[in-house]
Amino acid sequence: MRVVKAVADRLLAALALLLSSPLLAAISLWIWLDDGRPALISQERAGKDGLPFRMFKFRTMVRDAIEVGKRLGLEDPWGLVPDDPRVTRSGRLLRRTSLDELPQLINVLKGEMSLVGPRPDLVGQVANYSERDRRRLAVRPGITGWSQVHGREEISWPERFEQDAWYIENWSLVLDAKIVLATFAQLVRPGEEPVEDTMNIERARTREGN
């Protein structure tokens, strides 16, 4: 069944890229007009078994967002905070509708991601994972996932980890189909109030202290 999932992922990603190409071009132009180039960015993320890859997405924050976050004194400049001043005007809508994730169809086509799976975490944060946390690295990360349709940014990281583990243990093609349908149902939703990532903040402090 995993082979069926892998083949279906690539076929559906290719079809989705073809059908959405006018939308992808329009979003790129909107970002350029709103905040300049680049429209597309890539970030190093941890894939299956923790192997790093470059994940694509539309830029929703100002350029050099991490450095800007440090200058602003944000507690977690690597993540999203409530009323984040770094999010651009176009970025607000793209994040709310998840359209910023569309370029990850390229990652699916390359076999680095799946349509459905745990969201890929930053490589630096994966370095701080406990053995229990590493359960979520057993499968390819996804564009959407169980935790994306059950709380998204409004749940804590420990809760996301438990949801991701539940998904892996209970995976089926039917479950993936349900998650995809639930994702489409959430495309138009009110803005989220992100929960502060206290777990990764504390882990980073501990590592720096050592």
GROMACS .gro file of C-alpha atoms in nm:
model
  210
    1MET     CA    1   0.000   0.000   0.000
    2ARG     CA    2   0.294   0.234   0.063
    3VAL     CA    3   0.402   0.182  -0.298
    4VAL     CA    4   0.053   0.280  -0.415
    5LYS     CA    5   0.076   0.594  -0.202
    6ALA     CA    6   0.417   0.688  -0.347
    7VAL     CA    7   0.301   0.641  -0.707
    8ALA     CA    8  -0.027   0.823  -0.646
    9ASP     CA    9   0.159   1.111  -0.479
   10ARG     CA   10   0.372   1.177  -0.786
   11LEU     CA   11   0.090   1.137  -1.037
   12LEU     CA   12  -0.142   1.367  -0.843
   13ALA     CA   13   0.136   1.620  -0.782
   14ALA     CA   14   0.215   1.636  -1.155
   15LEU     CA   15  -0.152   1.683  -1.239
   16ALA     CA   16  -0.198   1.947  -0.969
   17LEU     CA   17   0.107   2.142  -1.089
   18LEU     CA   18  -0.025   2.140  -1.445
   19LEU     CA   19  -0.375   2.252  -1.349
   20SER     CA   20  -0.259   2.514  -1.100
   21SER     CA   21   0.015   2.670  -1.316
   22PRO     CA   22  -0.191   2.985  -1.395
   23LEU     CA   23  -0.262   3.027  -1.021
   24LEU     CA   24   0.106   2.978  -0.936
   25ALA     CA   25   0.204   3.247  -1.187
   26ALA     CA   26  -0.061   3.487  -1.054
   27ILE     CA   27   0.054   3.437  -0.693
   28SER     CA   28   0.416   3.499  -0.794
   29LEU     CA   29   0.321   3.824  -0.964
   30TRP     CA   30   0.118   3.934  -0.660
   31ILE     CA   31   0.411   3.876  -0.425
   32TRP     CA   32   0.646   4.069  -0.657
   33LEU     CA   33   0.408   4.365  -0.666
   34ASP     CA   34   0.347   4.354  -0.291
   35ASP     CA   35   0.697   4.306  -0.152
   36GLY     CA   36   0.938   4.246  -0.438
   37ARG     CA   37   1.138   3.937  -0.519
   38PRO     CA   38   1.180   3.652  -0.456
   39ALA     CA   39   0.830   3.506  -0.470
   40LEU     CA   40   0.954   3.152  -0.412
   41ILE     CA   41   1.187   3.051  -0.130
   42SER     CA   42   1.342   2.723  -0.020
   43GLN     CA   43   1.414   2.620   0.336
   44GLU     CA   44   1.619   2.329   0.464
   45ARG     CA   45   1.388   2.082   0.634
   46ALA     CA   46   1.418   1.730   0.772
   47GLY     CA   47   1.262   1.459   0.559
   48LYS     CA   48   1.213   1.087   0.611
   49ASP     CA   49   1.465   0.947   0.860
   50GLY     CA   50   1.579   1.304   0.926
   51LEU     CA   51   1.753   1.346   0.589
   52PRO     CA   52   1.764   1.716   0.493
   53PHE     CA   53   1.607   1.854   0.176
   54ARG     CA   54   1.512   2.196   0.038
   55MET     CA   55   1.139   2.261   0.082
   56PHE     CA   56   0.976   2.512  -0.153
   57LYS     CA   57   0.707   2.760  -0.061
   58PHE     CA   58   0.581   3.104  -0.154
   59ARG     CA   59   0.738   3.381   0.052
   60THR     CA   60   0.489   3.516   0.305
   61MET     CA   61   0.728   3.714   0.526
   62VAL     CA   62   0.962   4.004   0.466
   63ARG     CA   63   1.307   3.920   0.330
   64ASP     CA   64   1.556   3.805   0.599
   65ALA     CA   65   1.263   3.732   0.831
   66ILE     CA   66   1.475   3.546   1.089
   67GLU     CA   67   1.721   3.833   1.124
   68VAL     CA   68   1.434   4.082   1.138
   69GLY     CA   69   1.275   3.871   1.412
   70LYS     CA   70   1.597   3.877   1.613
   71ARG     CA   71   1.622   4.255   1.577
   72LEU     CA   72   1.261   4.287   1.692
   73GLY     CA   73   1.342   4.075   1.996
   74LEU     CA   74   1.092   3.800   1.912
   75GLU     CA   75   1.117   3.505   2.148
   76ASP     CA   76   1.100   3.261   1.857
   77PRO     CA   77   1.233   3.432   1.541
   78TRP     CA   78   1.228   3.096   1.355
   79GLY     CA   79   0.854   3.044   1.400
   80LEU     CA   80   0.529   3.231   1.362
   81VAL     CA   81   0.410   3.445   1.654
   82PRO     CA   82   0.068   3.608   1.714
   83ASP     CA   83   0.023   3.924   1.502
   84ASP     CA   84   0.365   3.862   1.349
   85PRO     CA   85   0.484   4.197   1.205
   86ARG     CA   86   0.702   4.018   0.949
   87VAL     CA   87   0.409   3.869   0.755
   88THR     CA   88   0.344   4.062   0.436
   89ARG     CA   89   0.003   4.176   0.312
   90SER     CA   90  -0.006   3.902   0.047
   91GLY     CA   91   0.137   3.659   0.298
   92ARG     CA   92  -0.161   3.692   0.533
   93LEU     CA   93  -0.403   3.559   0.272
   94LEU     CA   94  -0.162   3.298   0.142
   95ARG     CA   95  -0.110   3.158   0.491
   96ARG     CA   96  -0.479   3.164   0.579
   97THR     CA   97  -0.566   2.969   0.263
   98SER     CA   98  -0.250   2.752   0.268
   99LEU     CA   99  -0.177   2.860  -0.090
  100ASP     CA  100   0.180   2.934   0.019
  101GLU     CA  101   0.235   2.557   0.039
  102LEU     CA  102   0.148   2.488  -0.328
  103PRO     CA  103   0.514   2.489  -0.448
  104GLN     CA  104   0.572   2.183  -0.230
  105LEU     CA  105   0.404   1.986  -0.508
  106ILE     CA  106   0.753   2.006  -0.664
  107ASN     CA  107   0.895   1.832  -0.355
  108VAL     CA  108   0.628   1.562  -0.387
  109LEU     CA  109   0.715   1.514  -0.753
  110LYS     CA  110   1.082   1.475  -0.654
  111GLY     CA  111   0.994   1.211  -0.396
  112GLU     CA  112   1.106   1.423  -0.100
  113MET     CA  113   0.755   1.477   0.038
  114SER     CA  114   0.410   1.322   0.028
  115LEU     CA  115   0.074   1.489  -0.019
  116VAL     CA  116  -0.019   1.375   0.334
  117GLY     CA  117   0.214   1.326   0.629
  118PRO     CA  118   0.368   1.506   0.928
  119ARG     CA  119   0.477   1.858   0.842
  120PRO     CA  120   0.856   1.881   0.786
  121ASP     CA  121   1.039   2.042   1.074
  122LEU     CA  122   1.353   2.257   1.068
  123VAL     CA  123   1.675   2.057   1.070
  124GLY     CA  124   1.800   2.249   1.373
  125GLN     CA  125   1.489   2.161   1.572
  126VAL     CA  126   1.506   1.795   1.471
  127ALA     CA  127   1.854   1.789   1.624
  128ASN     CA  128   1.680   1.849   1.959
  129TYR     CA  129   1.425   1.567   1.917
  130SER     CA  130   1.392   1.300   2.182
  131GLU     CA  131   1.369   0.937   2.070
  132ARG     CA  132   0.993   0.956   2.116
  133ASP     CA  133   0.974   1.267   1.896
  134ARG     CA  134   1.164   1.093   1.616
  135ARG     CA  135   0.864   0.870   1.548
  136ARG     CA  136   0.734   1.139   1.312
  137LEU     CA  137   1.042   1.094   1.089
  138ALA     CA  138   0.943   0.737   0.997
  139VAL     CA  139   0.752   0.853   0.687
  140ARG     CA  140   0.790   1.123   0.425
  141PRO     CA  141   0.665   1.462   0.546
  142GLY     CA  142   0.347   1.597   0.390
  143ILE     CA  143   0.200   1.914   0.246
  144THR     CA  144  -0.094   1.854   0.476
  145GLY     CA  145  -0.144   1.614   0.764
  146TRP     CA  146  -0.351   1.498   1.057
  147SER     CA  147  -0.231   1.779   1.283
  148GLN     CA  148  -0.294   2.033   1.002
  149VAL     CA  149  -0.666   1.957   1.012
  150HIS     CA  150  -0.677   1.917   1.392
  151GLY     CA  151  -0.546   2.243   1.528
  152ARG     CA  152  -0.267   2.348   1.293
  153GLU     CA  153  -0.078   2.646   1.449
  154GLU     CA  154  -0.317   2.664   1.746
  155ILE     CA  155  -0.190   2.350   1.919
  156SER     CA  156   0.138   2.295   2.102
  157TRP     CA  157   0.432   2.106   1.952
  158PRO     CA  158   0.403   1.813   2.198
  159GLU     CA  159   0.039   1.772   2.089
  160ARG     CA  160   0.141   1.784   1.723
  161PHE     CA  161   0.397   1.511   1.785
  162GLU     CA  162   0.135   1.286   1.943
  163GLN     CA  163  -0.106   1.350   1.656
  164ASP     CA  164   0.166   1.271   1.401
  165ALA     CA  165   0.248   0.948   1.584
  166TRP     CA  166  -0.120   0.852   1.583
  167TYR     CA  167  -0.136   0.915   1.208
  168ILE     CA  168   0.167   0.695   1.139
  169GLU     CA  169   0.033   0.413   1.355
  170ASN     CA  170  -0.314   0.428   1.198
  171TRP     CA  171  -0.221   0.516   0.840
  172SER     CA  172  -0.433   0.401   0.546
  173LEU     CA  173  -0.517   0.535   0.202
  174VAL     CA  174  -0.869   0.604   0.327
  175LEU     CA  175  -0.731   0.813   0.615
  176ASP     CA  176  -0.517   1.010   0.368
  177ALA     CA  177  -0.825   1.077   0.152
  178LYS     CA  178  -1.016   1.203   0.457
  179ILE     CA  179  -0.730   1.439   0.549
  180VAL     CA  180  -0.716   1.579   0.193
  181LEU     CA  181  -1.092   1.644   0.196
  182ALA     CA  182  -1.068   1.806   0.541
  183THR     CA  183  -0.783   2.026   0.414
  184PHE     CA  184  -0.995   2.159   0.127
  185ALA     CA  185  -1.276   2.229   0.375
  186GLN     CA  186  -1.038   2.451   0.577
  187LEU     CA  187  -0.908   2.661   0.286
  188VAL     CA  188  -1.130   2.954   0.382
  189ARG     CA  189  -1.100   2.991   0.755
  190PRO     CA  190  -1.044   3.278   1.000
  191GLY     CA  191  -0.690   3.376   1.093
  192GLU     CA  192  -0.513   3.157   1.347
  193GLU     CA  193  -0.366   3.252   1.682
  194PRO     CA  194  -0.035   3.062   1.685
  195VAL     CA  195   0.067   2.899   2.011
  196GLU     CA  196   0.414   3.002   2.127
  197ASP     CA  197   0.662   2.723   2.059
  198THR     CA  198   0.787   2.699   2.418
  199MET     CA  199   0.921   2.346   2.372
  200ASN     CA  200   1.168   2.432   2.096
  201ILE     CA  201   1.258   2.762   2.264
  202GLU     CA  202   1.354   2.581   2.584
  203ARG     CA  203   1.540   2.308   2.397
  204ALA     CA  204   1.739   2.567   2.204
  205ARG     CA  205   1.828   2.746   2.530
  206THR     CA  206   1.941   2.418   2.685
  207ARG     CA  207   2.161   2.337   2.385
  208GLU     CA  208   2.315   2.686   2.390
  209GLY     CA  209   2.377   2.649   2.763
  210ASN     CA  210   2.573   2.333   2.702
   0.00000   0.00000   0.00000
